[in-house]
CSV table of C-alpha atoms and ligand atoms in Angstrom, one decimal:
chain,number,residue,atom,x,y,z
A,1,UNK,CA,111.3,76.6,117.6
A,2,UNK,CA,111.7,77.3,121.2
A,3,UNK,CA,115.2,79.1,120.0
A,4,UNK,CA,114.0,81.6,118.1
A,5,UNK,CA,113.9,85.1,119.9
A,6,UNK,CA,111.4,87.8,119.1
A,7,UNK,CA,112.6,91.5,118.3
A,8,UNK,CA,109.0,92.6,118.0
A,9,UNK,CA,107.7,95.0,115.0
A,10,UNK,CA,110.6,96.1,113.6
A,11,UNK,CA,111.7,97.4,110.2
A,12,UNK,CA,114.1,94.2,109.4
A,13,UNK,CA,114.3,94.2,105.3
A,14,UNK,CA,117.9,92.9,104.9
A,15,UNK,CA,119.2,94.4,102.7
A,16,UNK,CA,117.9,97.0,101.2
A,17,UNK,CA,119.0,98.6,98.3
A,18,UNK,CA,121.4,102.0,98.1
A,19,UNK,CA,119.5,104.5,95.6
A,20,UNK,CA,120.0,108.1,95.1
A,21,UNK,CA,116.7,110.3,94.4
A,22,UNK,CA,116.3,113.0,92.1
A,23,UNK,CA,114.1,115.8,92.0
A,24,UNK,CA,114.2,119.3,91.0
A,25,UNK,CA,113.3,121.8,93.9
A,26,UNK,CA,113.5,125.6,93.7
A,27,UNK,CA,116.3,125.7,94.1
A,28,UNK,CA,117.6,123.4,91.1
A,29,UNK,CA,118.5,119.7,91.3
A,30,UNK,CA,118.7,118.0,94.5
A,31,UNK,CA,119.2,114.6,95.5
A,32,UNK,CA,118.5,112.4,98.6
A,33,UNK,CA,119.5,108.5,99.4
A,34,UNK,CA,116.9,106.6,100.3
A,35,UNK,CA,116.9,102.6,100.7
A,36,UNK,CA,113.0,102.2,101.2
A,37,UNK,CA,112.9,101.4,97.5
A,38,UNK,CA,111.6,98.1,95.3
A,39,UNK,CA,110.1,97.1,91.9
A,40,UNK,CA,106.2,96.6,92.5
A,41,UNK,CA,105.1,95.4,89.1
A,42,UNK,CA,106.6,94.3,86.1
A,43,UNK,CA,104.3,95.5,83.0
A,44,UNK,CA,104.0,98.6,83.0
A,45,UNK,CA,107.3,98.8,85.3
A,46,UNK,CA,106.6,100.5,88.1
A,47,UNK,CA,108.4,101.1,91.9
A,48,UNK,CA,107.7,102.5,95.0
A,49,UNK,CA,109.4,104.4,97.4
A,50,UNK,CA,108.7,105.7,101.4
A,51,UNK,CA,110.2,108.8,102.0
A,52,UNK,CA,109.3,111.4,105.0
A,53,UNK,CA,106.9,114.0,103.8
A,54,UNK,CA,108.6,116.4,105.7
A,55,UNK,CA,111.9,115.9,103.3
A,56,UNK,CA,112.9,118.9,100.3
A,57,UNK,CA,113.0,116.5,97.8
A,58,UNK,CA,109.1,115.4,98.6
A,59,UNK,CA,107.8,119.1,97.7
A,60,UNK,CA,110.1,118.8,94.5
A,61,UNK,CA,108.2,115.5,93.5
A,62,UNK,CA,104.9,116.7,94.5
A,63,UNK,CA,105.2,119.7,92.2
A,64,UNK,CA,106.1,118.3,89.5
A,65,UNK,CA,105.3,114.6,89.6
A,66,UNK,CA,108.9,113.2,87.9
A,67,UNK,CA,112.1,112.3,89.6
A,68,UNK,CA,115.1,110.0,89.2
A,69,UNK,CA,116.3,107.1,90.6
A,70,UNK,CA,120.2,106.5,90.5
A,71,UNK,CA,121.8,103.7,91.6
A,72,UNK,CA,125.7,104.8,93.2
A,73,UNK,CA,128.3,102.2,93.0
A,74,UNK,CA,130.4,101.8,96.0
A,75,UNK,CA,133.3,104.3,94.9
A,76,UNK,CA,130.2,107.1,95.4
A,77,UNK,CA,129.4,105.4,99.3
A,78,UNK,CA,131.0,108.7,101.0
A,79,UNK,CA,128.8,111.4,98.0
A,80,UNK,CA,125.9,109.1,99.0
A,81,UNK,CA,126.3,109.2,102.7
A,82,UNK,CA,126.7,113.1,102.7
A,83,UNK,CA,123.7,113.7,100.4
A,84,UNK,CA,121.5,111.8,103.6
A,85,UNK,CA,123.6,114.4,106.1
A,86,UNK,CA,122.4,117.4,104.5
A,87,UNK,CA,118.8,118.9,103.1
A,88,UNK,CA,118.2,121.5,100.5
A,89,UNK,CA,115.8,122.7,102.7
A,90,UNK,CA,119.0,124.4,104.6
A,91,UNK,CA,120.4,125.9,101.0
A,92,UNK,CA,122.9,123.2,100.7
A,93,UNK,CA,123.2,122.5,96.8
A,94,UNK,CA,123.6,118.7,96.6
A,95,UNK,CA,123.8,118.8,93.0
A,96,UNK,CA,127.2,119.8,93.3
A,97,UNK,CA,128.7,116.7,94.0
A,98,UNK,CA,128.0,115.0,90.5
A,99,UNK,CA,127.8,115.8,87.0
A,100,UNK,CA,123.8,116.4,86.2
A,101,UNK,CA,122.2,115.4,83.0
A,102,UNK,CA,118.7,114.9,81.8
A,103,UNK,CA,117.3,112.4,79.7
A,104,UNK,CA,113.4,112.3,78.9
A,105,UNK,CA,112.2,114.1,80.9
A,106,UNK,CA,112.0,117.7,82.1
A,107,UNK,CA,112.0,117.1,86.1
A,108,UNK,CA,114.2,114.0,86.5
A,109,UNK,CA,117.9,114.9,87.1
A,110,UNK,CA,120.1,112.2,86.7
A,111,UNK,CA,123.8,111.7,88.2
A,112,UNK,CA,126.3,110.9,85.1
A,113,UNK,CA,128.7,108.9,87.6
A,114,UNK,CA,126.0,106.5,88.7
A,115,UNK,CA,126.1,103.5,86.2
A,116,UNK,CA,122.5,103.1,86.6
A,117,UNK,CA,119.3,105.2,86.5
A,118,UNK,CA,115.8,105.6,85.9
A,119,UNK,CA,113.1,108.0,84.8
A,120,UNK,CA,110.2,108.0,86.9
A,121,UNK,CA,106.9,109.7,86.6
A,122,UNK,CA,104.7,109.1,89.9
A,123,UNK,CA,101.4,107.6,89.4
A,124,UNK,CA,100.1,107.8,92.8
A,125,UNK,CA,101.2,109.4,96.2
A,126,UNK,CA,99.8,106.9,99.2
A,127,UNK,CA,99.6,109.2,102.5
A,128,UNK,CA,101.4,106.6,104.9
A,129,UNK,CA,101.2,109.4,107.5
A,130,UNK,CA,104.9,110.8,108.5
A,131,UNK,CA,105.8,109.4,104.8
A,132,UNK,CA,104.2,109.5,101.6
A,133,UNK,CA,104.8,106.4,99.5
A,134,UNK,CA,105.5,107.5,96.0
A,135,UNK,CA,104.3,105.1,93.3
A,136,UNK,CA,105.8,105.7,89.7
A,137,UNK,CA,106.3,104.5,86.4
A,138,UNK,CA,109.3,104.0,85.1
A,139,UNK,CA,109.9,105.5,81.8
A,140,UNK,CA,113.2,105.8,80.9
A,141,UNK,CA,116.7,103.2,82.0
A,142,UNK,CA,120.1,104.6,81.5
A,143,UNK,CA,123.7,103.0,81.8
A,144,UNK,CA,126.7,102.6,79.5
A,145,UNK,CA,128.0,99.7,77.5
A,146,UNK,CA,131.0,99.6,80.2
A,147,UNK,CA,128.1,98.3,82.5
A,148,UNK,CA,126.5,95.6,80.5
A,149,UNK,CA,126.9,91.6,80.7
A,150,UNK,CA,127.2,89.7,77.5
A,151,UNK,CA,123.6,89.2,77.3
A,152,UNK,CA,122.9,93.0,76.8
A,153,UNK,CA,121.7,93.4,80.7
A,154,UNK,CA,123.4,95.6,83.9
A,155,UNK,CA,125.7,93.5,85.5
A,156,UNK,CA,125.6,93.8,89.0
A,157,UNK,CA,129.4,92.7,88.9
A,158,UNK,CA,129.8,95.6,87.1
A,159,UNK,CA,127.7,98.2,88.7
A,160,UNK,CA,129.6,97.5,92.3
A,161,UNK,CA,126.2,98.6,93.8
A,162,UNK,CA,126.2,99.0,98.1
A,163,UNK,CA,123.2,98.1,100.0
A,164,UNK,CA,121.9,99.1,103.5
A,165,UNK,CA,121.4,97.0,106.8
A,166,UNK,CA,119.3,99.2,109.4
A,167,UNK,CA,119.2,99.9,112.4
A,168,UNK,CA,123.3,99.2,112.5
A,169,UNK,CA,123.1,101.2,109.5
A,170,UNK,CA,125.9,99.8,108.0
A,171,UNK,CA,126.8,99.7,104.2
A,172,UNK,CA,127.7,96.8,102.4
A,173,UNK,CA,128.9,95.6,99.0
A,174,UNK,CA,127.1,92.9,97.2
A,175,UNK,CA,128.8,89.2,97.2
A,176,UNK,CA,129.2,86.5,94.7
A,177,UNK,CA,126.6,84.9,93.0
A,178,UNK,CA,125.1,82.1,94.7
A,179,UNK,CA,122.2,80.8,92.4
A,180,UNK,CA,120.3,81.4,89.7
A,181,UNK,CA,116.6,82.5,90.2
A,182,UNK,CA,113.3,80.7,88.5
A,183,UNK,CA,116.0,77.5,88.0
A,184,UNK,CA,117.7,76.5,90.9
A,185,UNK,CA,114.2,75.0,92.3
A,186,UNK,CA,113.3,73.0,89.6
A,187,UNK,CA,113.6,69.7,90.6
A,188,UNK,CA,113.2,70.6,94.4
A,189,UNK,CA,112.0,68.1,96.6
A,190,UNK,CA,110.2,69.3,99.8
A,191,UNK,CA,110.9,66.0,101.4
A,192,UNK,CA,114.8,66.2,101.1
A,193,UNK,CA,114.9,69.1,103.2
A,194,UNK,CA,118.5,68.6,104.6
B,201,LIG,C1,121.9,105.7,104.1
B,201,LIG,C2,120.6,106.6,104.1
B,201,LIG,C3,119.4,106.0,103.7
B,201,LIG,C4,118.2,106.8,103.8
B,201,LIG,N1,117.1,106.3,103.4
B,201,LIG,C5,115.9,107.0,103.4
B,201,LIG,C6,114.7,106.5,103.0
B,201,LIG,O1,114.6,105.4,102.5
B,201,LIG,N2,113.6,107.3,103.1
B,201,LIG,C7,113.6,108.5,103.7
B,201,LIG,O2,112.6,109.2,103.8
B,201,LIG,N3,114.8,109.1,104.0
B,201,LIG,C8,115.9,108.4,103.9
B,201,LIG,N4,117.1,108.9,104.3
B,201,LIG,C9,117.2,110.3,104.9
B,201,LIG,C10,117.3,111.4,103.8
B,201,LIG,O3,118.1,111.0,102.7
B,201,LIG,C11,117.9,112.6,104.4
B,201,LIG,O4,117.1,113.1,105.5
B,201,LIG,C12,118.1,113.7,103.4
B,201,LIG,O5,119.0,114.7,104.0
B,201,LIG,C13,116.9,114.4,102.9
B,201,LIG,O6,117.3,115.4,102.0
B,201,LIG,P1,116.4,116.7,101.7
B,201,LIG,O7,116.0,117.3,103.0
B,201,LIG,O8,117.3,117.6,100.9
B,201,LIG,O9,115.2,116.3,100.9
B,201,LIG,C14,118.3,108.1,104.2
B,201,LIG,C15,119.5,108.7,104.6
B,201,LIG,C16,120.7,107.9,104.6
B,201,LIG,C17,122.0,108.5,105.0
Protein backbone atom coordinates (compact mmCIF):
# COMPACT_ATOMS: atom_id res chain seq x y z
CA UNK A 1 0.00 0.00 0.00
CA UNK A 2 3.07 2.17 0.19
CA UNK A 3 1.44 3.96 -3.11
CA UNK A 4 -1.51 5.15 -1.80
CA UNK A 5 -1.35 9.04 -0.98
CA UNK A 6 -3.38 10.63 1.81
CA UNK A 7 -5.64 13.76 1.02
CA UNK A 8 -6.59 14.01 4.75
CA UNK A 9 -10.40 14.67 5.91
CA UNK A 10 -11.99 15.60 3.02
CA UNK A 11 -15.54 15.59 1.69
CA UNK A 12 -14.75 12.87 -1.26
CA UNK A 13 -18.44 11.18 -2.04
CA UNK A 14 -17.95 10.57 -5.82
CA UNK A 15 -20.49 11.24 -7.22
CA UNK A 16 -23.10 12.72 -5.74
CA UNK A 17 -26.30 13.17 -6.92
CA UNK A 18 -27.80 16.54 -8.87
CA UNK A 19 -31.23 17.41 -7.00
CA UNK A 20 -33.21 20.50 -6.93
CA UNK A 21 -34.99 21.49 -3.52
CA UNK A 22 -38.19 22.91 -3.07
CA UNK A 23 -39.65 24.97 -0.47
CA UNK A 24 -42.09 27.66 -0.18
CA UNK A 25 -40.56 30.95 1.51
CA UNK A 26 -42.37 34.23 1.82
CA UNK A 27 -41.88 35.02 -0.91
CA UNK A 28 -43.54 32.04 -2.87
CA UNK A 29 -41.70 28.97 -4.27
CA UNK A 30 -38.07 28.81 -4.29
CA UNK A 31 -35.70 26.29 -5.17
CA UNK A 32 -31.96 25.53 -4.37
CA UNK A 33 -29.55 22.55 -5.85
CA UNK A 34 -28.09 20.70 -3.43
CA UNK A 35 -26.02 17.33 -4.01
CA UNK A 36 -25.60 16.38 -0.12
CA UNK A 37 -28.62 14.08 -0.67
CA UNK A 38 -29.22 10.05 -0.23
CA UNK A 39 -32.03 7.50 0.62
CA UNK A 40 -31.44 6.51 4.42
CA UNK A 41 -34.13 3.86 4.83
CA UNK A 42 -36.22 1.94 2.87
CA UNK A 43 -39.72 1.26 4.83
CA UNK A 44 -40.99 3.93 5.60
CA UNK A 45 -38.85 5.73 2.67
CA UNK A 46 -37.06 8.23 3.98
CA UNK A 47 -33.82 10.71 2.88
CA UNK A 48 -31.69 13.12 4.23
CA UNK A 49 -30.25 16.12 3.15
CA UNK A 50 -27.23 18.69 4.63
CA UNK A 51 -27.84 22.03 3.70
CA UNK A 52 -26.39 25.41 5.33
CA UNK A 53 -28.68 26.75 7.96
CA UNK A 54 -27.91 30.04 6.91
CA UNK A 55 -29.62 29.23 3.22
CA UNK A 56 -33.56 30.91 2.31
CA UNK A 57 -34.77 27.73 1.47
CA UNK A 58 -33.87 26.28 5.29
CA UNK A 59 -36.33 28.99 7.01
CA UNK A 60 -38.96 27.82 4.20
CA UNK A 61 -38.54 24.15 5.41
CA UNK A 62 -38.34 24.99 9.04
CA UNK A 63 -41.69 26.78 8.79
CA UNK A 64 -43.54 24.60 7.32
CA UNK A 65 -41.85 21.23 7.65
CA UNK A 66 -42.59 19.98 3.63
CA UNK A 67 -40.48 20.43 0.56
CA UNK A 68 -39.65 18.80 -2.76
CA UNK A 69 -37.01 17.05 -4.12
CA UNK A 70 -36.65 17.21 -8.10
CA UNK A 71 -34.37 15.51 -9.91
CA UNK A 72 -33.14 17.84 -13.36
CA UNK A 73 -32.00 16.05 -16.28
CA UNK A 74 -28.98 17.28 -18.01
CA UNK A 75 -30.88 19.61 -20.59
CA UNK A 76 -31.86 21.74 -17.09
CA UNK A 77 -27.67 21.66 -16.03
CA UNK A 78 -27.44 25.58 -16.78
CA UNK A 79 -31.50 26.36 -14.64
CA UNK A 80 -29.69 24.15 -12.03
CA UNK A 81 -26.39 25.88 -11.92
CA UNK A 82 -28.06 29.42 -11.73
CA UNK A 83 -30.58 28.42 -8.97
CA UNK A 84 -27.01 27.64 -6.74
CA UNK A 85 -25.78 31.29 -8.05
CA UNK A 86 -28.53 33.13 -6.65
CA UNK A 87 -30.66 33.18 -3.10
CA UNK A 88 -34.21 34.26 -2.45
CA UNK A 89 -32.90 35.80 0.37
CA UNK A 90 -31.66 38.70 -2.28
CA UNK A 91 -35.49 38.91 -3.86
CA UNK A 92 -34.42 36.78 -6.74
CA UNK A 93 -37.69 34.67 -7.70
CA UNK A 94 -36.15 31.23 -8.67
CA UNK A 95 -39.44 29.92 -9.36
CA UNK A 96 -39.34 31.63 -12.53
CA UNK A 97 -37.28 29.43 -14.31
CA UNK A 98 -39.75 26.33 -14.42
CA UNK A 99 -43.30 25.60 -14.61
CA UNK A 100 -44.49 25.00 -10.69
CA UNK A 101 -47.04 22.46 -9.74
CA UNK A 102 -48.19 20.87 -6.52
CA UNK A 103 -49.10 17.48 -5.84
CA UNK A 104 -50.03 16.26 -2.14
CA UNK A 105 -49.02 18.49 -0.45
CA UNK A 106 -49.53 22.18 0.44
CA UNK A 107 -45.65 23.31 0.96
CA UNK A 108 -43.83 21.13 -1.64
CA UNK A 109 -43.48 22.91 -5.04
CA UNK A 110 -42.47 20.73 -7.61
CA UNK A 111 -40.70 21.57 -11.09
CA UNK A 112 -42.96 20.08 -14.09
CA UNK A 113 -39.73 19.83 -16.40
CA UNK A 114 -37.85 17.65 -14.02
CA UNK A 115 -38.83 13.98 -14.92
CA UNK A 116 -38.54 13.06 -11.41
CA UNK A 117 -39.76 14.19 -7.89
CA UNK A 118 -40.67 13.64 -4.51
CA UNK A 119 -42.89 14.85 -1.73
CA UNK A 120 -41.11 15.12 1.46
CA UNK A 121 -42.41 15.86 4.92
CA UNK A 122 -39.25 16.33 7.42
CA UNK A 123 -39.32 14.05 10.39
CA UNK A 124 -36.44 15.41 12.11
CA UNK A 125 -33.98 18.49 11.78
CA UNK A 126 -30.31 17.19 13.17
CA UNK A 127 -28.33 20.52 14.17
CA UNK A 128 -24.90 19.62 12.35
CA UNK A 129 -23.75 23.15 13.39
CA UNK A 130 -23.27 25.48 10.07
CA UNK A 131 -25.90 22.88 8.45
CA UNK A 132 -28.89 21.34 9.58
CA UNK A 133 -29.41 17.83 8.26
CA UNK A 134 -33.03 17.48 7.26
CA UNK A 135 -34.56 14.07 7.69
CA UNK A 136 -37.96 13.42 5.84
CA UNK A 137 -40.33 11.07 4.70
CA UNK A 138 -41.08 10.67 1.44
CA UNK A 139 -44.65 10.75 0.66
CA UNK A 140 -45.46 11.34 -2.70
CA UNK A 141 -43.14 10.11 -6.27
CA UNK A 142 -43.93 11.84 -9.49
CA UNK A 143 -42.73 11.18 -13.19
CA UNK A 144 -44.46 10.55 -16.53
CA UNK A 145 -44.89 7.32 -18.52
CA UNK A 146 -42.30 8.92 -21.07
CA UNK A 147 -39.77 8.17 -18.09
CA UNK A 148 -40.59 4.65 -17.26
CA UNK A 149 -38.66 1.24 -18.25
CA UNK A 150 -40.69 -1.72 -19.26
CA UNK A 151 -40.85 -2.92 -15.77
CA UNK A 152 -43.01 0.07 -14.59
CA UNK A 153 -39.73 1.78 -12.84
CA UNK A 154 -37.75 5.45 -13.73
CA UNK A 155 -35.17 4.65 -16.05
CA UNK A 156 -32.17 6.35 -15.48
CA UNK A 157 -31.53 6.10 -19.37
CA UNK A 158 -34.43 8.00 -19.50
CA UNK A 159 -34.21 10.57 -16.85
CA UNK A 160 -30.58 11.78 -18.33
CA UNK A 161 -29.84 12.73 -14.64
CA UNK A 162 -26.16 14.80 -13.98
CA UNK A 163 -24.31 14.26 -10.91
CA UNK A 164 -21.65 16.26 -8.99
CA UNK A 165 -17.82 15.69 -8.34
CA UNK A 166 -16.53 18.35 -5.61
CA UNK A 167 -14.13 20.12 -5.04
CA UNK A 168 -13.44 20.36 -9.07
CA UNK A 169 -17.08 20.90 -8.97
CA UNK A 170 -17.64 19.53 -12.16
CA UNK A 171 -20.99 18.08 -13.56
CA UNK A 172 -21.27 14.92 -15.19
CA UNK A 173 -23.79 12.73 -16.98
CA UNK A 174 -24.30 9.25 -15.85
CA UNK A 175 -22.60 6.23 -18.07
CA UNK A 176 -23.73 2.91 -19.29
CA UNK A 177 -24.71 0.25 -17.19
CA UNK A 178 -22.08 -1.84 -15.89
CA UNK A 179 -23.82 -4.48 -13.56
CA UNK A 180 -26.61 -5.42 -12.05
CA UNK A 181 -26.81 -4.93 -8.15
CA UNK A 182 -27.82 -7.91 -5.48
CA UNK A 183 -26.69 -10.42 -8.60
CA UNK A 184 -23.54 -9.76 -10.04
CA UNK A 185 -21.87 -11.21 -6.59
CA UNK A 186 -23.50 -14.29 -6.38
CA UNK A 187 -21.16 -16.81 -7.06
CA UNK A 188 -18.16 -14.54 -5.98
CA UNK A 189 -15.15 -16.09 -4.86
CA UNK A 190 -12.91 -14.00 -2.53
CA UNK A 191 -10.00 -16.22 -3.42
CA UNK A 192 -10.12 -15.40 -7.26
CA UNK A 193 -9.49 -11.87 -6.68
CA UNK A 194 -7.75 -11.06 -10.08
C1 LIG B 1 -23.96 22.42 -7.91
C2 LIG B 1 -24.37 22.95 -6.56
C3 LIG B 1 -24.59 22.08 -5.49
C4 LIG B 1 -24.94 22.56 -4.23
N1 LIG B 1 -25.16 21.69 -3.21
C5 LIG B 1 -25.48 22.17 -1.98
C6 LIG B 1 -25.73 21.28 -0.89
O1 LIG B 1 -25.68 20.05 -1.04
N2 LIG B 1 -26.01 21.82 0.33
C7 LIG B 1 -26.08 23.17 0.54
O2 LIG B 1 -26.34 23.62 1.67
N3 LIG B 1 -25.89 24.05 -0.50
C8 LIG B 1 -25.60 23.57 -1.73
N4 LIG B 1 -25.40 24.44 -2.77
C9 LIG B 1 -25.50 25.89 -2.52
C10 LIG B 1 -26.93 26.45 -2.64
O3 LIG B 1 -27.66 25.82 -3.66
C11 LIG B 1 -26.87 27.96 -2.93
O4 LIG B 1 -26.17 28.61 -1.91
C12 LIG B 1 -28.25 28.57 -3.15
O5 LIG B 1 -28.07 29.81 -3.77
C13 LIG B 1 -29.06 28.76 -1.87
O6 LIG B 1 -30.29 29.30 -2.24
P1 LIG B 1 -31.18 30.16 -1.22
O7 LIG B 1 -30.28 31.17 -0.54
O8 LIG B 1 -32.21 30.83 -2.11
O9 LIG B 1 -31.78 29.22 -0.26
C14 LIG B 1 -25.07 23.96 -4.03
C15 LIG B 1 -24.87 24.85 -5.10
C16 LIG B 1 -24.53 24.34 -6.35
C17 LIG B 1 -24.29 25.30 -7.50
Amino acid sequence: MSDKIDLGPQGFVYPMPMTLVGADLESGPSFMPIAWINRIQFNPPRIAAGMNAAHATNAGIREHGEFSVCTPSVDLIAATDWCGLVSAARGVDKSAAFTVWRGALEHAPLIAECPLALECRVSQVVDLGSHELFVADIVGTWTEERFLGADGKPDISKLQPFVLTMPDNRSWAVGEQVGKAWSDGRGFEPDARA
